[in-house]
Structure formats: structure tokens, C-alpha cells
Short mmCIF file of N, CA, C and O in Angstrom, two decimals:
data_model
loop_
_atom_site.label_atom_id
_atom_site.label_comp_id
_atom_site.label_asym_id
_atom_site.label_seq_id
_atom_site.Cartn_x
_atom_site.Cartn_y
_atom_site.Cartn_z
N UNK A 1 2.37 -8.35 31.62
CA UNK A 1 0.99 -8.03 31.38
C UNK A 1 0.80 -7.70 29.90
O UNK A 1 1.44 -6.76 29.43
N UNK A 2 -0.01 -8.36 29.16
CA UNK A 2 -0.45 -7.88 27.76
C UNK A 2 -0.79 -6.72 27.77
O UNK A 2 -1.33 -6.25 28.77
N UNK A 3 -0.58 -6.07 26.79
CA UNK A 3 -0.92 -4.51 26.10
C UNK A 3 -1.99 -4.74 25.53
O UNK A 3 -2.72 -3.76 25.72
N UNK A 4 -2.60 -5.67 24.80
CA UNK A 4 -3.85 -5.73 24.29
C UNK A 4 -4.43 -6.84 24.04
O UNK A 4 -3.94 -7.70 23.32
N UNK A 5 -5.62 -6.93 24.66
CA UNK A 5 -6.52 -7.83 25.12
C UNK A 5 -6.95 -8.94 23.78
O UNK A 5 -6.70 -8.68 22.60
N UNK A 6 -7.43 -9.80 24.10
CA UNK A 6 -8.46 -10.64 22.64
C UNK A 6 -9.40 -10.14 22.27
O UNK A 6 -9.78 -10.29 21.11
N UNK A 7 -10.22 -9.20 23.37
CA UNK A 7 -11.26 -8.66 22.80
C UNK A 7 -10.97 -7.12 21.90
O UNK A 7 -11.61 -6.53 21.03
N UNK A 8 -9.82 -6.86 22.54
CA UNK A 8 -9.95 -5.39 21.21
C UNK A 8 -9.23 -6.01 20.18
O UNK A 8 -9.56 -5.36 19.18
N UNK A 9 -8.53 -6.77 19.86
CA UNK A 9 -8.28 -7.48 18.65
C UNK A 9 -9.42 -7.59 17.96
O UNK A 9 -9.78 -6.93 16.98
N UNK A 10 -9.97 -8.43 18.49
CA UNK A 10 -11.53 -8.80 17.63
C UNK A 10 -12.70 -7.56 17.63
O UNK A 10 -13.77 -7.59 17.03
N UNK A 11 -12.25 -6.63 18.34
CA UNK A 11 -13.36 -5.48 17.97
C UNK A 11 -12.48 -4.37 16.71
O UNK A 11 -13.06 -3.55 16.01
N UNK A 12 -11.06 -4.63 16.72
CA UNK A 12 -10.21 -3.89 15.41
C UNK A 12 -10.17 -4.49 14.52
O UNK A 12 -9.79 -3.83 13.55
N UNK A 13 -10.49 -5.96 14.22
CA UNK A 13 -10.65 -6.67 13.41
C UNK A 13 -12.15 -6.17 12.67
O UNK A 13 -12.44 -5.73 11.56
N UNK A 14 -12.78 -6.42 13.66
CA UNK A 14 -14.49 -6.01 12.91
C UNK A 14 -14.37 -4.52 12.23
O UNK A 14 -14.78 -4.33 11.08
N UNK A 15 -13.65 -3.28 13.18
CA UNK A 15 -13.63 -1.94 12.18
C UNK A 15 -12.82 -1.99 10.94
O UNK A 15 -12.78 -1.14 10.04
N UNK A 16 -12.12 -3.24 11.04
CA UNK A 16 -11.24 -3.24 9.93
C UNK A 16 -12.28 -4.38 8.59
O UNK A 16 -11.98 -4.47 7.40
N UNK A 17 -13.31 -5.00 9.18
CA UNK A 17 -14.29 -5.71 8.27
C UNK A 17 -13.17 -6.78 8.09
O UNK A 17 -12.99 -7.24 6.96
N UNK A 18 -12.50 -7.14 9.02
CA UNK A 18 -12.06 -8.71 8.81
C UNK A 18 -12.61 -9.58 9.58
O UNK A 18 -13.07 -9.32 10.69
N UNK A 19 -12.59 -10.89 8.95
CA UNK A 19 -13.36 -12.09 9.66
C UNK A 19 -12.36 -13.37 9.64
O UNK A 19 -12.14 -14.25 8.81
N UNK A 20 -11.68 -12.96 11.41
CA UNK A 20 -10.62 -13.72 11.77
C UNK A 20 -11.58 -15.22 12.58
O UNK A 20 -12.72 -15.25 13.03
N UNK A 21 -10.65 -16.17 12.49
CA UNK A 21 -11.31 -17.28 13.45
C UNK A 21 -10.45 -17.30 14.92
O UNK A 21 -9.38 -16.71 15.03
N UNK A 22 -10.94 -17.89 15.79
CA UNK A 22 -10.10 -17.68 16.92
C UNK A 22 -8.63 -17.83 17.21
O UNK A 22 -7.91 -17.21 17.99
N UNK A 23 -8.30 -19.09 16.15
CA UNK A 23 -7.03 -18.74 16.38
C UNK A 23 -6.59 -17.71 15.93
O UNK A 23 -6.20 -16.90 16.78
N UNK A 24 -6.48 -17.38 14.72
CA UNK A 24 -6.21 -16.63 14.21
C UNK A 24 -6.16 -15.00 15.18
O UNK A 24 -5.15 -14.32 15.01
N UNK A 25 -6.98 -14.58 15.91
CA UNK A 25 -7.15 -13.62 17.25
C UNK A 25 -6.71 -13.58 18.73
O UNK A 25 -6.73 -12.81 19.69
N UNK A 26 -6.13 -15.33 18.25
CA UNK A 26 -5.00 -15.18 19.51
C UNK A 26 -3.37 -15.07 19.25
O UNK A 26 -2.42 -14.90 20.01
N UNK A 27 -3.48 -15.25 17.77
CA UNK A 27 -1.96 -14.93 17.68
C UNK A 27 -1.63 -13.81 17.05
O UNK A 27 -0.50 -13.40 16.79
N UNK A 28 -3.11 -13.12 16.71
CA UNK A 28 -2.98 -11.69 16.33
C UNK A 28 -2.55 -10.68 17.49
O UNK A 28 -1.73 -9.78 17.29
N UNK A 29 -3.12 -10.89 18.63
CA UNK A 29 -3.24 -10.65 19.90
C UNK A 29 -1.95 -10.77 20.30
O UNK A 29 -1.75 -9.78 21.00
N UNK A 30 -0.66 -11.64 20.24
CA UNK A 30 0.38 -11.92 20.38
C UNK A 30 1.08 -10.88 20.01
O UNK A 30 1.67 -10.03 20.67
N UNK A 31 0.94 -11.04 18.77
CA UNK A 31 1.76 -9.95 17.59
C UNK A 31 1.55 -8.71 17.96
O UNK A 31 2.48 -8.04 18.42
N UNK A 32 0.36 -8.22 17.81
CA UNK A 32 0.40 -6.74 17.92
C UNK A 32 0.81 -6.35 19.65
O UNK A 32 0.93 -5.21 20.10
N UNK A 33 0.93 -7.34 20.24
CA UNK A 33 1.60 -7.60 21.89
C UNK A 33 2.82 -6.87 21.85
O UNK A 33 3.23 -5.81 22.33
N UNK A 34 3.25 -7.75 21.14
CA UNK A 34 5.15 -7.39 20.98
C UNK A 34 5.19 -6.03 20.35
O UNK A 34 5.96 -5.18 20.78
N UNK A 35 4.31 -5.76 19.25
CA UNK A 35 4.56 -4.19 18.19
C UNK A 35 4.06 -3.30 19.37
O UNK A 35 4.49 -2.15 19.28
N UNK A 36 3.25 -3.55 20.48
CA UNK A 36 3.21 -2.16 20.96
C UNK A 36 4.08 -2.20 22.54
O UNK A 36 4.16 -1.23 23.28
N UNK A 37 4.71 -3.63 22.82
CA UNK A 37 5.53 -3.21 23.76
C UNK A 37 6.83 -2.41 23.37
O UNK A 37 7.39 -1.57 24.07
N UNK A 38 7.25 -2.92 21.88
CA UNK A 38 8.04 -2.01 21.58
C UNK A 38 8.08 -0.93 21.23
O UNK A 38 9.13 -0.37 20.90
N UNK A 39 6.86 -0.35 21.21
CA UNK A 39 6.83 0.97 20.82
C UNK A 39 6.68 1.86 22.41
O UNK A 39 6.72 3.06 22.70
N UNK A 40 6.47 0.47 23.28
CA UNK A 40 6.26 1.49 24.30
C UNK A 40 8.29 1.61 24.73
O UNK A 40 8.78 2.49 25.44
N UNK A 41 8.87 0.76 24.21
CA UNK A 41 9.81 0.53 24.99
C UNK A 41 10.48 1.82 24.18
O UNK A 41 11.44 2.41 24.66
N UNK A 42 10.06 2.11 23.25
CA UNK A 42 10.36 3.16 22.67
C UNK A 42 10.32 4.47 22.46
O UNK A 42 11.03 5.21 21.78
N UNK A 43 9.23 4.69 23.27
CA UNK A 43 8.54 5.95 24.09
C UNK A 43 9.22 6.42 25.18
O UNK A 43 9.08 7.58 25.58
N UNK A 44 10.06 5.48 25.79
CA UNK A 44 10.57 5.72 26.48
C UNK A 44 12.19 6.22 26.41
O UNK A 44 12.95 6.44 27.34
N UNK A 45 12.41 6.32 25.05
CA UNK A 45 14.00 6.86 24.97
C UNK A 45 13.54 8.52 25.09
O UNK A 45 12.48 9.13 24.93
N UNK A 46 15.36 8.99 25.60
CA UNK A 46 15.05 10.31 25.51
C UNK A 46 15.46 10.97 23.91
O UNK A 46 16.41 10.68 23.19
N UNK A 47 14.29 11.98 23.67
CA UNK A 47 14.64 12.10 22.15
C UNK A 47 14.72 13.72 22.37
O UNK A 47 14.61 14.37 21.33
N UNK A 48 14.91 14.56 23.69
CA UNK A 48 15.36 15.74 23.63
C UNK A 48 16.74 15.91 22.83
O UNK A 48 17.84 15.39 23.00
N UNK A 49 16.10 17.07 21.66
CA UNK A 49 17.24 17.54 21.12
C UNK A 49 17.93 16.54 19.61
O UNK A 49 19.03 16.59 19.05
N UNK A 50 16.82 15.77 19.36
CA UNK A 50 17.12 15.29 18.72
C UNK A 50 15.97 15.56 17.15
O UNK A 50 14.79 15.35 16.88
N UNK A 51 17.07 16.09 16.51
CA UNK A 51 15.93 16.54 15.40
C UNK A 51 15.41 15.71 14.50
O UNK A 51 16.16 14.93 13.91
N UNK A 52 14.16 15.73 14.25
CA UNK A 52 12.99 14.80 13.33
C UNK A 52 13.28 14.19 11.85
O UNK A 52 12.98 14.96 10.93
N UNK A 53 13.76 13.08 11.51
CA UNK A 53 14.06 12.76 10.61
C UNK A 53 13.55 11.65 9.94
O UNK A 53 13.29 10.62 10.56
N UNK A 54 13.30 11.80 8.21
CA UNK A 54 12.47 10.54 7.55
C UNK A 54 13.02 9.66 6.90
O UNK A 54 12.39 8.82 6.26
N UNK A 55 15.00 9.76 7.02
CA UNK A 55 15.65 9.17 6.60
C UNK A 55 16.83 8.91 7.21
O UNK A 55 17.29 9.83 7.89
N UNK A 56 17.74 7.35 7.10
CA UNK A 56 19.26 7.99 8.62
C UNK A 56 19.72 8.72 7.17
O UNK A 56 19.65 9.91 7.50
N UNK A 57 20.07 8.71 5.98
CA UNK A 57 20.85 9.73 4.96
C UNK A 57 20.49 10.93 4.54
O UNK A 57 19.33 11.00 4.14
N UNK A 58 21.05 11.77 4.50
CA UNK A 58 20.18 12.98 3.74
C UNK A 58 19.69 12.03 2.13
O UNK A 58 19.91 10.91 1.65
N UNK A 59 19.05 13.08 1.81
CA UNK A 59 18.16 12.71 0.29
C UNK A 59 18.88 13.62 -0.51
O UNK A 59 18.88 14.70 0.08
N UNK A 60 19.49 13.70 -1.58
CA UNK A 60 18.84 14.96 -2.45
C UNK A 60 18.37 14.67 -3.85
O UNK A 60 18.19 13.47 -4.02
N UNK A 61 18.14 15.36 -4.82
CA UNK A 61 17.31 14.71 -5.72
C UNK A 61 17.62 13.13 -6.30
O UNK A 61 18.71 12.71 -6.70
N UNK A 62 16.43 12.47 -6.22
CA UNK A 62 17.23 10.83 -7.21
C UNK A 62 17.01 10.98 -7.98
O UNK A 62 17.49 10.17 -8.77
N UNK A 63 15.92 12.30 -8.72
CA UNK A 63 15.06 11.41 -10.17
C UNK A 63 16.23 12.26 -11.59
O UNK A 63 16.24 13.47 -11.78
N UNK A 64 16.70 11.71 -12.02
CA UNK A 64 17.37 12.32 -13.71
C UNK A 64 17.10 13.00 -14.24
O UNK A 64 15.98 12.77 -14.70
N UNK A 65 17.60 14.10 -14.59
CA UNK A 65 16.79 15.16 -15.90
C UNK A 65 16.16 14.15 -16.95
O UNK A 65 16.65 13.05 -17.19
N UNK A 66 15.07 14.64 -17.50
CA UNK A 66 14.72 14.35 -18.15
C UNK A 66 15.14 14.59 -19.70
O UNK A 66 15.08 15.78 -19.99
N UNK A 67 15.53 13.78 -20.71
CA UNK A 67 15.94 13.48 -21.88
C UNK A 67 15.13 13.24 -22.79
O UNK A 67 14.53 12.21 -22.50
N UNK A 68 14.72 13.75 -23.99
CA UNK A 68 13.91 13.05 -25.38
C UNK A 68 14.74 12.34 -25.55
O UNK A 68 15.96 12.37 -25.40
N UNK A 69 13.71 11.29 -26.06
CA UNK A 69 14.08 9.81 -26.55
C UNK A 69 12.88 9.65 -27.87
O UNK A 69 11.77 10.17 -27.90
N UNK A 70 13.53 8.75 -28.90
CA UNK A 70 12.12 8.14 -29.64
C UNK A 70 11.46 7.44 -29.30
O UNK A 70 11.91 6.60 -28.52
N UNK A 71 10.25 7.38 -29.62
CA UNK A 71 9.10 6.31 -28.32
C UNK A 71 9.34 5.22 -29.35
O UNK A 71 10.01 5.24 -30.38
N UNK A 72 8.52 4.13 -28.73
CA UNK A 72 8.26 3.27 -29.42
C UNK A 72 7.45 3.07 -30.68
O UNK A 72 6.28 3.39 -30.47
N UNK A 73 7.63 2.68 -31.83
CA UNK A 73 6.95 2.92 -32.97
C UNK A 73 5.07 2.07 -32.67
O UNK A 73 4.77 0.96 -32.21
N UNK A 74 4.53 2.81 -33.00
CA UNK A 74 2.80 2.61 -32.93
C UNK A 74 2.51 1.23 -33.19
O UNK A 74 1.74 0.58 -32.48
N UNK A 75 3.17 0.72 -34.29
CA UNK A 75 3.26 -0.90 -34.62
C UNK A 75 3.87 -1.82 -33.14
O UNK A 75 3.50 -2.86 -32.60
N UNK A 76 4.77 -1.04 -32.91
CA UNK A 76 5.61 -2.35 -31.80
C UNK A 76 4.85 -2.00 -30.46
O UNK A 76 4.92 -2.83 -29.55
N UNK A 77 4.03 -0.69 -30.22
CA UNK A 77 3.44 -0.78 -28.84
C UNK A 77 1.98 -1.49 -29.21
O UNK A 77 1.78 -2.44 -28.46
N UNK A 78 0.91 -1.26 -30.18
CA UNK A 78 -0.02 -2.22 -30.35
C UNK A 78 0.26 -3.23 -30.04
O UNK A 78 -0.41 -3.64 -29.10
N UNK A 79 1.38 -4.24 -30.60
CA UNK A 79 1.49 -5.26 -31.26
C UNK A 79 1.62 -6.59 -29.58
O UNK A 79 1.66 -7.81 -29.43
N UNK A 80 1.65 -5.45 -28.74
CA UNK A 80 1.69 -5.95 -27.02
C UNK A 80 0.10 -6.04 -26.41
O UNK A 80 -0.24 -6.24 -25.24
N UNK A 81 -0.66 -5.86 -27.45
CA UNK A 81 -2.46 -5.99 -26.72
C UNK A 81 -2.77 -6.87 -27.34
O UNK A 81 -2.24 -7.49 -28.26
N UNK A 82 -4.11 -6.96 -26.54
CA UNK A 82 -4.43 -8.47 -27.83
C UNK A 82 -5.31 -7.93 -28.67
O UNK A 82 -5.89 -8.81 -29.31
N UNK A 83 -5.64 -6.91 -28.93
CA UNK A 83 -7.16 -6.28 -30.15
C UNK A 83 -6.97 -5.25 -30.56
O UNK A 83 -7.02 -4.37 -29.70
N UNK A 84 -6.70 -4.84 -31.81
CA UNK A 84 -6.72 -3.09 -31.80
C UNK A 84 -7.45 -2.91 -33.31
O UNK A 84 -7.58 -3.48 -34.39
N UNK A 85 -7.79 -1.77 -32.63
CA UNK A 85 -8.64 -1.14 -34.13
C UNK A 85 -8.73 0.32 -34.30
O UNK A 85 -8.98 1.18 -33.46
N UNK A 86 -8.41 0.45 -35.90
CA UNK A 86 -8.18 2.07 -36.08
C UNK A 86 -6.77 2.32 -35.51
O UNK A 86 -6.84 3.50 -35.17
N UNK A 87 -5.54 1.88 -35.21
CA UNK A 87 -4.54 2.26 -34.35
C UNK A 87 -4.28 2.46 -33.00
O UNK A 87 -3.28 2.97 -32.49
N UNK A 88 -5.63 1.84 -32.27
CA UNK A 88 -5.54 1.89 -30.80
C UNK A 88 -5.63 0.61 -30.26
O UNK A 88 -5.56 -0.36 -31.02
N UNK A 89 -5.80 0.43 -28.97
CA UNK A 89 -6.03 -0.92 -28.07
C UNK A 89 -7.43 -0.80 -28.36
O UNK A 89 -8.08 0.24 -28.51
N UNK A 90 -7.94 -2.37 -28.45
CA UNK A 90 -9.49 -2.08 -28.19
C UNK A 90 -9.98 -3.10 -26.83
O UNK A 90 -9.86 -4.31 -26.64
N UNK A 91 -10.44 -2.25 -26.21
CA UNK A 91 -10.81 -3.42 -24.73
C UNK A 91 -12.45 -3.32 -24.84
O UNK A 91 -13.05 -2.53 -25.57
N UNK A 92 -13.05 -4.31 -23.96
CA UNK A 92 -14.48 -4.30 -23.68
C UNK A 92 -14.94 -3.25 -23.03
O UNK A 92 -14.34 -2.56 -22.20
N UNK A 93 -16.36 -3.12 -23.54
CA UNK A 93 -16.65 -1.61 -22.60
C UNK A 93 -17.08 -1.93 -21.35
O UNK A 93 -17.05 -3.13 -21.07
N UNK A 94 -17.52 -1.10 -20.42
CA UNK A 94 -17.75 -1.69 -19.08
C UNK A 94 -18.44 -0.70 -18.48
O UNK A 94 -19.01 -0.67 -17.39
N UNK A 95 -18.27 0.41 -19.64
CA UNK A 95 -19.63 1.77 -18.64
C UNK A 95 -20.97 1.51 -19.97
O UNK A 95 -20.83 1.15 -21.14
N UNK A 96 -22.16 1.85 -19.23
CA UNK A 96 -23.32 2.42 -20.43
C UNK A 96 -22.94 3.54 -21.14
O UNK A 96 -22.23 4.36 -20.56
N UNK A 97 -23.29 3.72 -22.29
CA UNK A 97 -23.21 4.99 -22.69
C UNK A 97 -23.87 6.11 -21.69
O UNK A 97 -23.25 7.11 -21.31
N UNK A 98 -25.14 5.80 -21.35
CA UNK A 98 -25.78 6.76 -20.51
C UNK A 98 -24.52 7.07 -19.12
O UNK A 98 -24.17 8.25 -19.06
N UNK A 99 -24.20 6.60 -18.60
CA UNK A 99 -23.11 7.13 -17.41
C UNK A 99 -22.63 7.96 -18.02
O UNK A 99 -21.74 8.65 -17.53
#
């Protein structure tokens, strides 16, 4: 027995503001078939006693102390835009002044 019908496909499609064609809603219908039998098949393990985890490894920090470095000289980071003026990037504007 399907877990979910063609028609709530196409009514999660519309809350989602997509505009599927029919096929496209019958093999969506497929898919999300299989993702929630397995989740049901998965509902069904026993998970007493088993504590909540967001990784199979522990974590502990990845990120590096942080180090000074010299940046890049003002010439060699401009020199990566295509316009600059006064020592900066210059891009098109795109607000009014009034905003």
C-alpha cells in the first residue's frame, strides 16, 4: 500500500509553489514512497537506551588557532575586480539614494 497518495504530492508541491507536470507527480509520488517507508521501517527499531547522536565519531574542535598572516597587498586584491576607484572595488549602484 502507498504511504502517499498523488494527490498530497500535488497539494505539497503547490505549498511548496512548485509547478510539477504529471509525470513528474507520479514519480515524485514514488520517491517520497520509498523515503517514508523507510522511515517508517525505521520507526520501528528499538532505540531504548540508546543515546542521541549527530555524529557516528565524537567531534572535537576542527577549526585552527588562529595565526597573523600578511594580507594581500591592496594592489594584488583590486587588481581581481574589474573597476576600482579611489582604492576600492567600484560596482553599480542598485539602491536610490532615498532608501
Amino acid at each position: 500500500m502507498s504511504t502517499i497518495s498523488r494527490e498530497e504530492v500535488a497539494h505539497l508541491a503547490r505549498l511548496a509553489r512548485l509547478e510539477v507536470t504529471d509525470e513528474e507527480l507520479d514519480a515524485f509520488a514514488g520517491q517520497l514512497d520509498v523515503i517514508l517507508q523507510s522511515m517508517k521501517t525505521l520507526a520501528e527499531v528499538d532505540t531504548d537506551g540508546v543515546q542521541p547522536t549527530s555524529h557516528a565519531v565524537p567531534l572535537v574542535n576542527v577549526f585552527r588557532e588562529d595565526q597573523p598572516q600578511p594580507s594581500l597587498p591592496r594592489d594584488a586584491a583590486l587588481a581581481g575586480g574589474p573597476d576600482t576607484f579611489e582604492d576600492r572595488f567600484r560596482v553599480p549602484r542598485i539602491l536610490d539614494e532615498e532608501a
